[in-house]
């Protein structure tokens, strides 16, 4: 809506926007000086040697006249991105965290429930998890440092914070304490709803001192959508339930409440804001079946007539039958009410064919999961702006990286694009600075591949597996496994479940086995073709005895070990880098101090020499005067002895030798 209003004010049409985008792609990416220009290939260019591979692909030369020219630019941009991947543009590295931006306080704009702390989560979780999160000594095994009081930055923030605390006390979200063991600041962030804000308790420092928490149990992300097996022509119905201010309705265990404190307020200010008296203020003072939950690290259920995706406070249901869905939704709504968790009915979605969840648009006609259009356009605009300005703060680039990584969960080979950007986002201080060229190239490559993040959920399984490398057993021919032989790897009858479901048929290349040949492959299946080609033929006879779950678990373990090794290598690199930086800084400081001391000593010696020279000059002058005086005396004595008359000028000797002059005159 805001974009349309902006376009109306400026007189900008959709065609103008498309033309501007095509121009930006030309200038920033595909032009002569563009970051992706080296991966653009023309048919007119002669190939060097024999071309055995499908890639690199040339640019598209012909285009339907009914399609906008901007679409041609996007298609050529995708081809350039695939060429870059084929050329092994960058290697894979682990992801980084997403930092939040601060927001201007508005205490009355923060969403709060009518009644907070209405649900006791300890009544709905396993006992082992209850014992893990209820004991403060288990969460904070080491003593915490003394609590340092925090004060809002300015008077406006203090006023808005006072308004918010008054509202939170009124709904029962906060209690008051005189002494606490943990304290953190709070700030606000914008919500998707215009004009509304979300309060954020900034407990990063306390989290660093706490023990490692247990992982979330079956928490969905975009890769969970890849486990939905849709069939062409069969309907799927989507529903969603959103808990209103979900975290505010959860009651914190009493033993942990004094660890989650926020900045203090003056009693007088709090009384004026809330309208309570001291007595009232003192009273507020304290001194779906689990196997059908789709989760990215669990095997998807074989019966997918009813699925559930849990995304923190959002719950998404996928059904093939309307009647079953209505029954499930009634039971779920009743369970929320029994647990004391209010629903945000304005966000309820029931029996729809298209839904937005986890930042992705999922539709039935066709069965497709892809990044949300609004988020994708915002991500594209940020990428192009970064490529244009070539400067940003590490925190801003980190935020853009987090969004790209979230979308990359739909196409995991996209993670192979990022490498040098991880070093840049860790730099300090977090101020605007020039972005290195290699980081800009990674952003440019990710931008070129954004249109390929769409995933088809109803694409059939491959009926056969073709090895990417030639097998020596067949004299250099490609190795092939029919679905009938490899079927026991999976559980779906008549299909090869171990094969990745091809989203885009682009070719088979050794260096892009995880991206081109198998498109947006299922979790853990990108290594299956390489595994099939690497094992000897004798092992193929024993493959029917293995199960898909066992193979996937081994592959996941291998990937986890590799990721752990990468983390260790990165940690060692960071340590050596920090050590070398500290050593270099110490050497530079020592040299500077030595130069300063040397200069000081030199100045002192020069002053001493100059002083001694002045003393010597004075002594020489005195000796000269004394020598002249002695010479005059000697001359006078000689003249007197010879009886001659010596006429001495009074102006010359009267001041120096008056007695001798008088004697000679007589």
XYZ file of C-alpha atoms in Angstrom, residues 62-660:
599
model
C 15.550 -14.261 -28.215
C 12.595 -13.409 -25.981
C 8.795 -13.408 -26.477
C 7.502 -9.975 -27.360
C 4.620 -10.366 -24.891
C 6.990 -10.564 -21.902
C 8.611 -7.462 -20.398
C 12.271 -6.846 -21.124
C 12.981 -6.794 -17.383
C 12.155 -10.516 -17.268
C 14.874 -11.119 -19.883
C 17.367 -9.279 -17.672
C 16.364 -11.418 -14.686
C 16.719 -14.621 -16.717
C 20.203 -13.649 -17.927
C 21.106 -12.661 -14.373
C 20.113 -16.151 -13.159
C 22.206 -17.736 -15.910
C 25.215 -15.654 -14.866
C 24.685 -16.786 -11.271
C 24.571 -20.453 -12.303
C 27.738 -19.964 -14.338
C 29.401 -18.523 -11.249
C 28.320 -21.537 -9.185
C 29.631 -23.891 -11.867
C 32.966 -22.052 -11.733
C 33.118 -22.745 -7.992
C 32.719 -19.080 -7.103
C 33.053 -19.544 -3.334
C 33.150 -22.312 -0.739
C 30.627 -23.017 1.988
C 30.923 -21.517 5.444
C 28.679 -21.521 8.506
C 26.077 -18.872 9.132
C 26.112 -15.891 11.466
C 23.621 -14.283 13.811
C 21.208 -11.488 12.886
C 21.441 -8.391 14.960
C 18.312 -6.389 15.688
C 18.038 -2.649 15.130
C 16.997 -0.251 17.849
C 13.687 1.573 17.544
C 12.154 4.733 18.907
C 10.218 4.132 22.099
C 6.450 4.431 22.134
C 5.174 2.914 25.333
C 1.534 2.950 24.195
C 2.312 1.232 20.852
C 3.692 -2.018 22.318
C 1.227 -4.905 22.039
C 0.255 -6.456 25.387
C -2.361 -9.079 26.293
C -5.431 -8.273 28.349
C -4.106 -10.629 30.996
C -0.517 -11.887 31.026
C 1.037 -14.986 32.620
C -2.142 -17.018 32.201
C -0.416 -20.190 31.010
C 1.992 -22.329 33.032
C 4.302 -23.985 30.463
C 5.610 -26.447 33.055
C 2.266 -28.246 32.870
C 2.678 -28.992 29.159
C 6.308 -30.082 28.741
C 8.191 -33.303 29.657
C 9.489 -33.663 33.194
C 13.146 -33.761 32.131
C 12.696 -30.373 30.469
C 10.867 -29.079 33.560
C 13.836 -29.961 35.753
C 16.245 -28.399 33.244
C 14.571 -24.980 33.129
C 13.200 -24.680 36.670
C 16.477 -24.794 38.602
C 18.381 -21.500 38.416
C 21.623 -23.179 39.503
C 21.445 -25.423 36.437
C 20.863 -22.479 34.094
C 23.507 -20.248 35.698
C 26.160 -22.660 37.039
C 28.614 -19.826 37.760
C 27.911 -16.845 40.056
C 26.749 -13.801 38.137
C 28.630 -10.490 38.418
C 27.112 -7.746 40.588
C 24.097 -6.067 39.041
C 24.882 -2.643 37.594
C 21.930 -0.209 37.460
C 20.771 0.771 33.986
C 19.300 4.167 33.156
C 17.360 5.064 29.956
C 19.358 7.119 27.489
C 17.247 10.286 27.642
C 14.142 11.806 29.181
C 11.894 10.773 26.282
C 12.953 7.133 26.556
C 12.423 7.227 30.319
C 8.921 8.625 29.856
C 7.956 6.004 27.259
C 9.517 3.264 29.357
C 7.485 4.462 32.360
C 4.287 4.277 30.297
C 5.116 0.748 29.151
C 5.954 -0.484 32.665
C 2.670 0.924 33.946
C 0.763 -0.999 31.263
C 2.740 -4.188 31.939
C 2.016 -4.002 35.661
C -1.653 -3.455 34.899
C -1.951 -6.623 32.781
C 0.093 -8.734 35.198
C 3.159 -9.152 33.000
C 5.571 -7.562 35.499
C 6.091 -7.785 39.240
C 8.266 -5.517 41.358
C 11.391 -6.454 43.304
C 13.837 -4.588 45.471
C 16.758 -6.903 44.744
C 17.461 -8.877 41.562
C 20.198 -11.195 40.338
C 20.039 -10.445 36.618
C 19.365 -7.148 34.830
C 19.179 -6.241 31.134
C 18.069 -3.289 29.060
C 14.926 -3.191 26.937
C 14.163 -1.580 23.605
C 11.403 -1.631 21.004
C 11.279 -2.908 17.428
C 8.721 -2.342 14.703
C 6.136 -5.027 13.962
C 4.670 -5.877 10.594
C 1.461 -4.082 11.612
C 1.995 -0.404 10.908
C 2.306 1.726 14.017
C 2.692 -1.209 16.403
C 5.865 -2.180 18.253
C 7.305 -5.173 20.068
C 9.216 -4.896 23.331
C 12.552 -6.748 23.355
C 14.408 -7.685 26.523
C 18.107 -7.546 25.594
C 19.506 -10.483 27.558
C 22.541 -11.161 25.365
C 25.056 -10.712 28.186
C 23.097 -12.953 30.559
C 22.730 -15.570 27.826
C 26.511 -15.641 27.431
C 26.829 -16.528 31.132
C 24.090 -19.165 31.076
C 24.475 -22.853 30.301
C 23.667 -24.041 26.783
C 19.879 -24.495 26.580
C 18.228 -27.614 25.149
C 17.370 -27.236 21.455
C 13.786 -26.312 20.503
C 11.583 -29.329 20.013
C 10.410 -29.526 16.401
C 10.567 -25.827 15.550
C 9.859 -25.229 11.863
C 11.844 -23.180 9.350
C 11.550 -22.784 5.543
C 13.300 -26.111 4.896
C 10.351 -27.834 6.614
C 8.219 -26.899 3.610
C 10.365 -29.194 1.442
C 9.013 -32.227 3.310
C 5.440 -31.615 2.152
C 4.656 -34.200 -0.538
C 2.002 -32.662 -2.765
C 0.457 -34.449 -5.732
C -0.635 -32.663 -8.860
C -4.409 -32.403 -9.030
C -5.018 -33.197 -5.362
C -6.028 -30.305 -3.101
C -4.174 -29.145 -0.021
C -5.813 -26.853 2.520
C -3.806 -24.561 4.744
C -4.824 -23.119 8.099
C -2.943 -21.040 10.628
C -3.437 -20.102 14.258
C -1.492 -17.272 15.866
C -1.259 -16.944 19.636
C -1.737 -13.318 20.648
C 1.379 -11.974 22.423
C 2.347 -15.597 23.048
C 5.411 -15.058 25.223
C 3.550 -12.615 27.469
C 1.030 -15.315 28.363
C 3.704 -17.766 29.567
C 4.384 -17.715 33.302
C 8.043 -17.726 34.290
C 9.079 -20.190 37.041
C 9.361 -18.389 40.367
C 13.003 -19.382 40.861
C 13.980 -17.574 37.646
C 11.964 -14.388 37.917
C 14.689 -12.306 39.579
C 17.093 -13.160 36.707
C 14.900 -11.415 34.123
C 14.801 -7.905 35.572
C 14.818 -4.696 33.576
C 15.924 -1.109 34.399
C 14.543 0.287 37.692
C 12.121 3.186 38.141
C 11.560 5.711 40.903
C 8.633 4.851 43.173
C 7.203 8.362 42.888
C 7.218 8.239 39.071
C 5.599 4.816 39.107
C 2.868 5.968 41.503
C 2.050 8.955 39.294
C 1.929 6.844 36.138
C -0.129 3.931 37.487
C -2.354 5.881 39.872
C -1.762 3.298 42.616
C -1.014 3.999 46.243
C 1.844 2.610 48.293
C -0.284 -0.215 49.705
C -1.268 -1.461 46.257
C 2.294 -1.052 45.039
C 3.649 -3.086 47.939
C 1.274 -5.920 47.049
C 2.898 -6.036 43.618
C 6.387 -6.343 45.100
C 8.076 -9.733 45.571
C 11.465 -10.114 47.655
C -1.704 -32.373 16.652
C 0.212 -35.745 17.275
C 3.916 -35.190 17.761
C 4.967 -37.565 14.972
C 3.035 -35.414 12.474
C 4.905 -32.215 13.336
C 7.155 -31.329 10.402
C 10.664 -30.462 11.581
C 13.730 -30.009 9.403
C 15.946 -32.462 11.345
C 13.332 -35.236 11.661
C 12.212 -37.697 9.040
C 8.968 -36.484 7.419
C 5.913 -38.632 8.215
C 4.885 -41.199 5.624
C 1.186 -40.379 6.088
C 0.810 -36.730 5.129
C -2.957 -36.454 5.174
C -2.529 -34.183 8.198
C 0.572 -32.096 8.894
C 1.503 -29.438 11.425
C 4.306 -26.851 11.377
C 5.112 -25.088 14.655
C 6.806 -21.688 14.293
C 7.007 -20.371 17.879
C 3.674 -18.553 18.291
C 2.345 -19.517 14.827
C 0.959 -22.974 14.107
C 0.237 -24.026 10.518
C -1.901 -27.029 9.558
C -1.868 -28.759 6.179
C -4.762 -31.122 5.390
C -6.052 -33.045 2.449
C -9.595 -33.245 3.859
C -11.825 -30.357 4.938
C -13.679 -32.399 7.560
C -10.490 -33.627 9.231
C -9.098 -30.097 9.252
C -12.175 -28.608 10.946
C -12.079 -31.295 13.622
C -8.355 -30.711 14.243
C -8.790 -26.944 14.451
C -11.595 -27.301 16.991
C -9.430 -29.519 19.179
C -6.462 -27.143 18.851
C -8.531 -24.070 19.720
C -9.859 -25.903 22.761
C -6.323 -26.833 23.825
C -5.225 -23.183 23.595
C -8.143 -22.096 25.744
C -7.452 -24.827 28.307
C -3.807 -23.755 28.512
C -4.751 -20.123 29.089
C -3.265 -18.885 25.807
C -5.467 -16.319 24.008
C -5.805 -16.507 20.224
C -5.272 -13.560 17.953
C -8.437 -14.176 15.964
C -7.688 -11.399 13.490
C -4.819 -13.518 12.149
C -6.674 -16.844 12.054
C -6.663 -18.474 8.629
C -8.884 -21.452 7.845
C -9.155 -23.632 4.739
C -7.271 -21.466 2.265
C -5.284 -22.448 -0.810
C -2.506 -19.906 -0.316
C -0.806 -18.870 2.916
C 2.235 -16.915 4.083
C 4.237 -18.676 6.770
C 7.884 -18.577 7.870
C 8.481 -15.688 5.496
C 7.410 -17.835 2.518
C 4.346 -17.911 0.283
C 2.924 -21.441 -0.018
C 0.189 -22.040 -2.592
C -1.848 -24.914 -3.939
C -2.257 -23.929 -7.603
C 0.463 -24.768 -8.359
C 1.983 -26.470 -5.307
C 4.848 -24.033 -4.791
C 6.795 -22.636 -1.837
C 8.799 -19.466 -2.432
C 10.002 -16.420 -0.493
C 7.321 -13.901 0.351
C 7.054 -11.302 -2.396
C 7.295 -8.321 -0.046
C 10.331 -9.697 1.778
C 11.995 -10.755 -1.468
C 11.562 -7.304 -3.033
C 12.909 -5.648 0.102
C 15.886 -8.025 0.086
C 16.522 -7.327 -3.608
C 16.361 -3.565 -3.042
C 18.854 -3.814 -0.171
C 21.251 -5.896 -2.288
C 21.130 -3.454 -5.212
C 21.567 -0.480 -2.890
C 24.619 -2.102 -1.294
C 26.102 -2.832 -4.723
C 25.485 0.796 -5.698
C 26.905 2.527 -2.607
C 29.654 -0.067 -1.904
C 29.691 0.975 1.758
C 27.746 -0.091 4.853
C 28.217 -0.938 8.505
C 28.950 -4.583 9.425
C 25.698 -4.674 11.401
C 23.638 -3.615 8.376
C 25.333 -6.213 6.153
C 24.748 -8.788 8.898
C 21.021 -8.056 8.800
C 20.935 -8.498 5.023
C 22.968 -11.706 5.346
C 20.473 -13.105 7.859
C 17.578 -12.539 5.443
C 19.495 -14.175 2.582
C 20.350 -17.157 4.784
C 16.721 -17.569 5.836
C 15.628 -17.759 2.199
C 18.563 -20.049 1.395
C 16.962 -22.733 3.576
C 14.697 -23.395 0.586
C 17.762 -24.037 -1.578
C 20.589 -25.130 0.724
C 23.320 -24.968 -1.969
C 22.839 -21.184 -1.805
C 24.877 -21.274 1.417
C 27.913 -22.054 -0.730
C 27.814 -18.488 -2.041
C 28.836 -16.887 1.251
C 32.418 -16.924 2.504
C 34.246 -13.610 2.971
C 31.091 -11.855 4.128
C 31.281 -13.665 7.493
C 34.602 -11.997 8.269
C 33.239 -8.564 7.335
C 30.121 -8.732 9.551
C 32.307 -9.531 12.586
C 34.383 -6.375 12.228
C 34.430 -3.680 14.882
C 33.511 -0.900 15.319
C 30.060 -1.172 13.806
C 30.264 1.975 11.681
C 29.789 2.640 7.987
C 32.863 1.643 5.992
C 33.761 0.529 2.435
C 32.698 -3.035 1.664
C 35.482 -5.216 0.161
C 35.114 -6.254 -3.457
C 34.988 -9.983 -2.655
C 32.035 -9.371 -0.311
C 30.258 -7.360 -3.013
C 30.804 -10.231 -5.454
C 29.150 -12.658 -3.045
C 26.183 -10.282 -2.629
C 25.978 -9.928 -6.417
C 25.982 -13.704 -6.884
C 23.280 -14.156 -4.236
C 21.225 -11.442 -5.951
C 21.488 -13.216 -9.289
C 20.202 -16.467 -7.743
C 17.253 -14.986 -5.814
C 14.728 -15.798 -8.593
C 15.682 -19.505 -8.330
C 14.519 -19.920 -4.722
C 11.067 -21.106 -5.759
C 10.378 -24.756 -4.860
C 7.811 -27.020 -6.501
C 6.201 -29.320 -3.929
C 4.476 -31.670 -6.386
C 7.470 -32.597 -8.546
C 7.754 -36.354 -8.876
C 10.660 -38.414 -7.633
C 13.402 -39.511 -10.006
C 12.943 -43.031 -11.290
C 16.683 -43.567 -11.519
C 19.957 -42.231 -10.182
C 22.769 -41.244 -12.518
C 26.255 -40.853 -11.075
C 27.901 -37.526 -11.822
C 31.337 -39.112 -12.290
C 32.250 -41.911 -14.680
C 32.454 -45.323 -12.962
C 35.620 -47.365 -13.695
C 33.618 -50.619 -13.501
C 31.944 -49.750 -16.816
C 35.030 -48.490 -18.711
C 34.280 -44.833 -18.213
C 30.526 -45.034 -18.743
C 28.097 -43.384 -16.370
C 26.841 -45.522 -13.513
C 23.095 -46.005 -13.277
C 20.785 -47.428 -10.589
C 17.177 -48.244 -11.435
C 14.453 -47.428 -8.964
C 13.535 -51.115 -8.561
C 16.974 -51.880 -7.098
C 17.260 -48.791 -4.915
C 13.627 -48.737 -3.756
C 14.304 -50.290 -0.291
C 16.251 -47.138 0.609
C 12.908 -45.347 0.997
C 9.449 -46.175 2.194
C 7.273 -44.777 -0.601
C 6.038 -47.634 -2.847
C 6.945 -47.365 -6.490
C 9.215 -44.339 -5.958
C 12.837 -43.780 -5.207
C 12.515 -41.809 -1.979
C 16.278 -41.520 -1.571
C 16.508 -39.522 -4.793
C 16.252 -35.775 -4.461
C 13.077 -34.301 -5.923
C 14.210 -32.218 -8.852
C 12.824 -28.682 -8.715
C 14.530 -27.427 -11.876
C 15.973 -29.651 -14.608
C 19.234 -27.909 -15.435
C 21.795 -30.638 -16.046
C 24.235 -32.914 -14.223
C 27.598 -31.483 -13.256
C 30.179 -32.819 -10.766
C 30.909 -29.400 -9.261
C 27.199 -28.553 -8.887
C 25.750 -31.892 -7.871
C 23.987 -30.258 -4.942
C 22.634 -27.294 -6.881
C 22.149 -27.775 -10.603
C 21.476 -31.452 -11.033
C 19.180 -31.757 -8.083
C 17.759 -28.246 -7.836
C 16.445 -27.495 -4.352
C 17.139 -30.966 -3.036
C 15.559 -32.426 0.075
C 17.389 -32.245 3.359
C 20.322 -34.626 3.405
C 19.788 -35.856 -0.169
C 22.297 -33.599 -1.913
C 25.087 -36.075 -1.113
C 23.164 -39.178 -2.182
C 24.274 -39.177 -5.869
C 27.916 -38.764 -4.852
C 27.517 -41.534 -2.263
C 25.923 -43.815 -4.850
C 28.815 -43.233 -7.244
C 31.575 -43.527 -4.665
C 30.737 -46.926 -3.145
C 31.944 -50.093 -4.946
C 29.468 -52.240 -6.821
C 29.685 -55.029 -4.224
C 28.136 -52.671 -1.732
C 25.175 -52.072 -4.025
C 24.110 -55.643 -3.433
C 23.799 -54.941 0.290
C 21.973 -51.613 -0.054
C 18.479 -53.163 0.203
C 19.299 -54.039 3.821
C 19.768 -50.366 4.713
C 16.960 -47.968 5.505
C 16.541 -44.398 4.431
C 16.559 -43.162 8.019
C 19.928 -44.787 8.722
C 21.523 -43.340 5.598
C 20.157 -39.888 6.256
C 21.342 -40.031 9.855
C 24.846 -40.962 8.748
C 24.885 -38.176 6.199
C 23.606 -35.711 8.790
C 26.286 -36.862 11.237
C 28.958 -36.413 8.571
C 27.710 -32.927 7.715
C 27.546 -32.044 11.412
C 31.137 -33.208 11.918
C 32.281 -31.231 8.917
C 30.455 -28.177 10.224
C 32.067 -28.638 13.635
C 35.502 -28.871 12.020
C 34.798 -25.696 10.061
C 33.800 -23.968 13.276
C 37.048 -25.078 14.911
C 39.106 -23.934 11.926
C 37.340 -20.581 11.903
C 37.898 -20.252 15.646
C 41.615 -20.989 15.265
C 41.868 -18.547 12.384
C 40.149 -15.915 14.473
C 42.459 -16.597 17.424
C 45.611 -16.466 15.301
C 44.324 -13.351 13.587
C 43.605 -11.675 16.914
C 47.008 -12.776 18.271
C 48.830 -11.420 15.230
C 46.909 -8.164 15.454
C 47.745 -7.806 19.136
C 51.411 -8.679 18.454
C 51.622 -6.166 15.631
C 49.962 -3.505 17.776
C 52.380 -4.237 20.645
C 55.389 -4.010 18.302
C 54.172 -0.739 16.860
C 53.581 0.650 20.335
C 57.063 -0.449 21.481
C 58.686 1.138 18.418
C 56.762 4.359 18.992
C 57.798 4.453 22.645
C 61.445 3.751 21.729
C 61.385 6.557 19.183
C 59.898 8.935 21.728
C 62.536 8.044 24.359
C 65.337 8.336 21.787
C 64.121 11.734 20.654
C 63.888 12.905 24.254
C 67.448 11.724 25.038
C 68.749 13.346 21.848
C 67.151 16.670 22.766
C 68.623 16.492 26.269
C 72.131 15.727 24.929
C 71.937 18.566 22.411
C 70.914 20.991 25.136
C 73.794 19.831 27.346
C 76.322 20.165 24.497
C 75.036 23.636 23.645
C 75.373 24.698 27.280
C 78.949 23.393 27.474
C 79.829 25.203 24.242
C 78.522 28.499 25.610
C 80.651 28.042 28.767
C 83.734 27.303 26.660
C 83.122 30.401 24.523
C 82.937 32.575 27.619
C 86.174 31.082 28.943
C 87.898 31.626 25.602
C 86.796 35.280 25.570
C 88.148 35.734 29.113
C 91.475 34.134 28.163
C 91.744 36.382 25.119
C 91.190 39.527 27.199
C 93.702 38.364 29.786
C 96.288 37.611 27.083
C 95.904 41.094 25.588
C 96.299 42.690 28.994
C 99.456 40.715 29.702
C 100.909 41.679 26.356
C 100.375 45.362 27.080
C 102.000 45.047 30.454
C 104.982 43.247 28.963
C 105.391 45.909 26.279
C 105.267 48.711 28.832
C 107.896 47.104 31.001
C 110.214 46.617 28.035
C 109.823 50.251 26.996
C 110.516 51.541 30.495
C 113.655 49.481 30.740
C 114.994 50.823 27.433
C 114.338 54.450 28.442
C 112.207 55.121 25.432
C 109.017 57.083 25.503
C 105.852 55.203 24.652
C 102.806 57.251 23.654
C 99.738 55.285 24.504
C 96.307 56.446 23.567
C 94.090 57.142 26.505
C 91.121 55.795 24.595
C 92.836 52.436 24.091
C 94.405 51.705 27.470
C 93.014 54.115 29.982
C 90.099 51.958 30.806
C 92.057 48.756 30.903
C 95.447 49.681 32.481
C 95.199 53.134 34.132
C 98.019 52.632 36.635
C 100.463 51.411 33.970
